[in-house]
Coordinates of C-alpha atoms in Angstrom, one line a residue:
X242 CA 7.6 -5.9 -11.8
X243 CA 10.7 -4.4 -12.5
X244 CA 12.0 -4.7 -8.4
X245 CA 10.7 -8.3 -8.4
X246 CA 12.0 -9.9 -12.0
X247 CA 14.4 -12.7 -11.5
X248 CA 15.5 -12.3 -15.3
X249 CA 16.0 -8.5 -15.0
X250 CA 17.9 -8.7 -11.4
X251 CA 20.4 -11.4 -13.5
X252 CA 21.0 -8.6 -16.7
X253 CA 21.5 -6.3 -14.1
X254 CA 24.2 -8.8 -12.2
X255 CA 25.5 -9.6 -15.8
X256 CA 25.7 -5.7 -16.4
X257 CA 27.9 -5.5 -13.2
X258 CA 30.2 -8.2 -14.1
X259 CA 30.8 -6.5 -17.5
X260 CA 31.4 -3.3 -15.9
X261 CA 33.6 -4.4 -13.1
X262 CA 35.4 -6.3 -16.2
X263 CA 35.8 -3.1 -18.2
X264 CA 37.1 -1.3 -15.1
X265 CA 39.8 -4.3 -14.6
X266 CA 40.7 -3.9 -18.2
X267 CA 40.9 0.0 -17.8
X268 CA 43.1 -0.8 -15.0
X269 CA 46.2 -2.5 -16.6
X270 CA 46.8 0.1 -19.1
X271 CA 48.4 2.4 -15.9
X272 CA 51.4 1.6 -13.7
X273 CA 50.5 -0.8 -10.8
X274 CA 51.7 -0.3 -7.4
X275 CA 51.6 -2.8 -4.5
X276 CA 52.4 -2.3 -1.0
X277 CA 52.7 -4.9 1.8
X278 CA 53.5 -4.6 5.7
X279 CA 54.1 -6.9 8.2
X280 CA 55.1 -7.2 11.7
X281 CA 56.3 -9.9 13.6
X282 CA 56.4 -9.9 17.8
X283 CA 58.0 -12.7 19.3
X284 CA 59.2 -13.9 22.6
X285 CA 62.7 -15.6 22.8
X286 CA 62.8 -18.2 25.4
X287 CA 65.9 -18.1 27.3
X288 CA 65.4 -22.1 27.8
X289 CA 65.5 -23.2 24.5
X290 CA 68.5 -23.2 21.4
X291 CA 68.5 -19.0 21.2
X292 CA 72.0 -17.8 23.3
X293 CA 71.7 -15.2 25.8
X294 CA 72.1 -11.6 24.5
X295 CA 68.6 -12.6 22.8
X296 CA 67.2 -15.5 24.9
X297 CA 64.4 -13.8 27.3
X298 CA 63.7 -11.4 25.1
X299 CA 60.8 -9.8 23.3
X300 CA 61.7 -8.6 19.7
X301 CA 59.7 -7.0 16.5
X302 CA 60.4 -8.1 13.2
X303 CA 58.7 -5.5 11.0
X304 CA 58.7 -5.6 7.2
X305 CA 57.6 -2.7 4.0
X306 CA 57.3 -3.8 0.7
X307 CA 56.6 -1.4 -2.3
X308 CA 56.5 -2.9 -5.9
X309 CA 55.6 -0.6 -8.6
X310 CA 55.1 -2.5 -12.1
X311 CA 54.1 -1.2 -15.4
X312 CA 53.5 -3.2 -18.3
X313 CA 54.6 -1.8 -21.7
X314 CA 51.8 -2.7 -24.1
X315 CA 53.8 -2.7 -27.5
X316 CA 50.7 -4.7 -29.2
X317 CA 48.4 -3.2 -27.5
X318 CA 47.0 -6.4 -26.1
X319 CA 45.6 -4.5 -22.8
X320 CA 43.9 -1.9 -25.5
X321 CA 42.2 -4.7 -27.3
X322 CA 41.3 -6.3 -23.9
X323 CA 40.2 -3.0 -22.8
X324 CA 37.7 -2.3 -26.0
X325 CA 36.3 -5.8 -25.8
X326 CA 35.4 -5.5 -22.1
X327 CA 33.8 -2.2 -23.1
X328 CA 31.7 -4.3 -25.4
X329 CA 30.8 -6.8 -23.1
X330 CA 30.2 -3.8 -20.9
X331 CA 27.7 -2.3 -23.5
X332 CA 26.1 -5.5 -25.3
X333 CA 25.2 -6.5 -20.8
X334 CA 23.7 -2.7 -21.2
X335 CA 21.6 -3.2 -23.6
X336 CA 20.5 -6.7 -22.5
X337 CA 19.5 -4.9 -19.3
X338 CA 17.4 -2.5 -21.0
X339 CA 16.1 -5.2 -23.5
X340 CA 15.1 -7.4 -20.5
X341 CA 13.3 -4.3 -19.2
X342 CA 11.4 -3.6 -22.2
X343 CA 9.9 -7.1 -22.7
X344 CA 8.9 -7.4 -18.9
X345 CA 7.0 -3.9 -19.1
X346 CA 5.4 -4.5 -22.1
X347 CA 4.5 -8.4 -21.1
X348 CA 3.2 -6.2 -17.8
X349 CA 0.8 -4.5 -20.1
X350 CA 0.3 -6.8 -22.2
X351 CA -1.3 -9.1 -19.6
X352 CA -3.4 -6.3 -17.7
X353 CA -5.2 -5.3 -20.7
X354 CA -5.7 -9.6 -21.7
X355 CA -6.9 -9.5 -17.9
X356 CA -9.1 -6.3 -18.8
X357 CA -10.7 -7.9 -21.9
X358 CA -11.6 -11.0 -19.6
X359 CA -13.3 -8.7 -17.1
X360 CA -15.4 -7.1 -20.0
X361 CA -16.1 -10.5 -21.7
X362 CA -17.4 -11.7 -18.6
X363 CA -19.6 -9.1 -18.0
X364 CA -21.2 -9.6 -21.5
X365 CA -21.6 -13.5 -20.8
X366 CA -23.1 -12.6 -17.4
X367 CA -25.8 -10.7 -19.4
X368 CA -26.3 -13.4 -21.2
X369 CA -27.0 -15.7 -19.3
X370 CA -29.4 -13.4 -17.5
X371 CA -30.9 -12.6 -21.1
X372 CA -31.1 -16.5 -21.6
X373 CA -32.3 -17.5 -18.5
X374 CA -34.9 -14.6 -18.9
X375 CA -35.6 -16.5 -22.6
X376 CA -35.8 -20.2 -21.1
X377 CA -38.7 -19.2 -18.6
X378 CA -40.3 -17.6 -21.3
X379 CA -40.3 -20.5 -23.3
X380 CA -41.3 -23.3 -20.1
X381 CA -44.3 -21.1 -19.7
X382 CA -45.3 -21.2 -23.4
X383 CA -44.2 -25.2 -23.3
X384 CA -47.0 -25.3 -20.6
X385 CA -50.0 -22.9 -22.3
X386 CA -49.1 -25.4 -25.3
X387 CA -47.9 -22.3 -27.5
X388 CA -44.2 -24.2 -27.8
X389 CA -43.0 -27.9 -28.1
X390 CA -40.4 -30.0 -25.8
X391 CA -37.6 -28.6 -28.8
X392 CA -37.6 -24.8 -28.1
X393 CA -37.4 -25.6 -24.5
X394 CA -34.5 -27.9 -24.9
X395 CA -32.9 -25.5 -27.1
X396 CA -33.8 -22.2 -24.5
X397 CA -32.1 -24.4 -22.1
X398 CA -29.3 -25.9 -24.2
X399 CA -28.6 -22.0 -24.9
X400 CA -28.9 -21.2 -21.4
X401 CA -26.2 -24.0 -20.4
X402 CA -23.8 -23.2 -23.3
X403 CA -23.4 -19.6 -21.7
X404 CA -23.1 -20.7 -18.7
X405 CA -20.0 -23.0 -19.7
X406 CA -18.7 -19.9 -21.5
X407 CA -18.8 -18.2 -18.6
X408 CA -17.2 -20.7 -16.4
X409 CA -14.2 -20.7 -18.8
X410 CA -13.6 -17.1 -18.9
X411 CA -13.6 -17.4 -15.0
X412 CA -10.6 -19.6 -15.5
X413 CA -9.0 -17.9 -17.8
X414 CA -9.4 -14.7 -15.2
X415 CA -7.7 -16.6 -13.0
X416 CA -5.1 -17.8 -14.9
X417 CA -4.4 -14.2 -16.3
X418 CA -4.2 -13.0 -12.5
X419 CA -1.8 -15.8 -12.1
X420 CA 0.3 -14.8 -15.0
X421 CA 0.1 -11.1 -13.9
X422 CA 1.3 -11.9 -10.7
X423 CA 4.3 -14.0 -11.8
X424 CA 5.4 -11.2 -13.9
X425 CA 5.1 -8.7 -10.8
X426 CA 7.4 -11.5 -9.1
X427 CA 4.8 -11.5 -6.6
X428 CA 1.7 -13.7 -5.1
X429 CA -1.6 -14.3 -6.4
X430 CA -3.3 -12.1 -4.2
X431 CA -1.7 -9.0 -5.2
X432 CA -3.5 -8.9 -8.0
X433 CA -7.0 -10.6 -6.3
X434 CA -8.5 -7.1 -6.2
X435 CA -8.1 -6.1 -9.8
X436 CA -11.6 -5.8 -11.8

């Protein structure tokens, strides 16, 4: 969940960009130095406007630049700069861990829904065995004349009612897995197998 999370991969980008800010801050409070080269190879044509000590021939132009700045920070405008992009730096931190948190524990949190559905299925699977079990019991009474046409409509109105129950749960086991997998930032059938 944690390799796969869209939110948590854009704290951490968010945590980068603070850092990378801090380090640009922390930057500016030492002397800057700059250096540049260039070189230039050119060809003088001996036909065109150039006269004849350099027409025809080949010649390097070749350029070094060093600048060395320093900026005096009397009002301390680079410290202030400096301690705010530490913030930023810290506050992105602690959005990255906080983003971690609520995915693990929304992680758990939806394998132990996923486990209660397992387990409440099981229990409406017995029942509906155990009601079946009752509604056959009550035709063949219906039948000796022990029981009227209302106990077998209400053995099988039981019977049907458990089965509905059952067929929810099933859908909300799917819908869990579904969740379960979206919060692994994976497909659904990475978590087919769970029971």
């Amino acid at each position: 969940a944690v390799t796969g999370s869209p939110s948590l991969v854009t704290a951490q980008a968010r945590l980068a960009r603070a850092s990378a800010n801090a380090r640009s801050a922390n930057a500016a409070l030492y002397p800057q130095a700059n250096a540049t080269a260039t070189a230039t190879r050119q060809r003088y044509t001996e036909n065109g406007i150039v006269p004849p000590p350099l027409g025809g021939e080949i010649r390097t132009d070749a350029r070094l630049a060093l600048n060395l700045s320093y900026d005096f920070d009397f009002w301390n405008r680079n410290g202030s700069a400096l301690k705010a992009a530490l913030s930023e730096s810290r506050a992105a931190e602690a959005e990255t861990h906080a983003a971690r948190n609520v995915l693990m524990s929304s992680v758990a949190a939806s394998y132990f829904n996923l486990q209660r559905l397992f387990a409440q299925h099981a229990v409406l699977e017995d029942a509906i065995v155990q009601r079946g079990g009752v509604f056959d019991l009550t035709q063949q009474r219906f039948r000796n004349g022990i029981d009227t046409r209302v106990e077998v409509k209400q053995a099988e109105s039981l019977l049907a009612q458990a089965r509905a129950d059952s067929a929810q749960v099933d859908e909300a086991i799917a819908l869990q897995r579904n969740q379960l997998a979206a919060l692994l930032g994976a497909g659904p059938d990475r978590v087919a197998g769970l029971q």
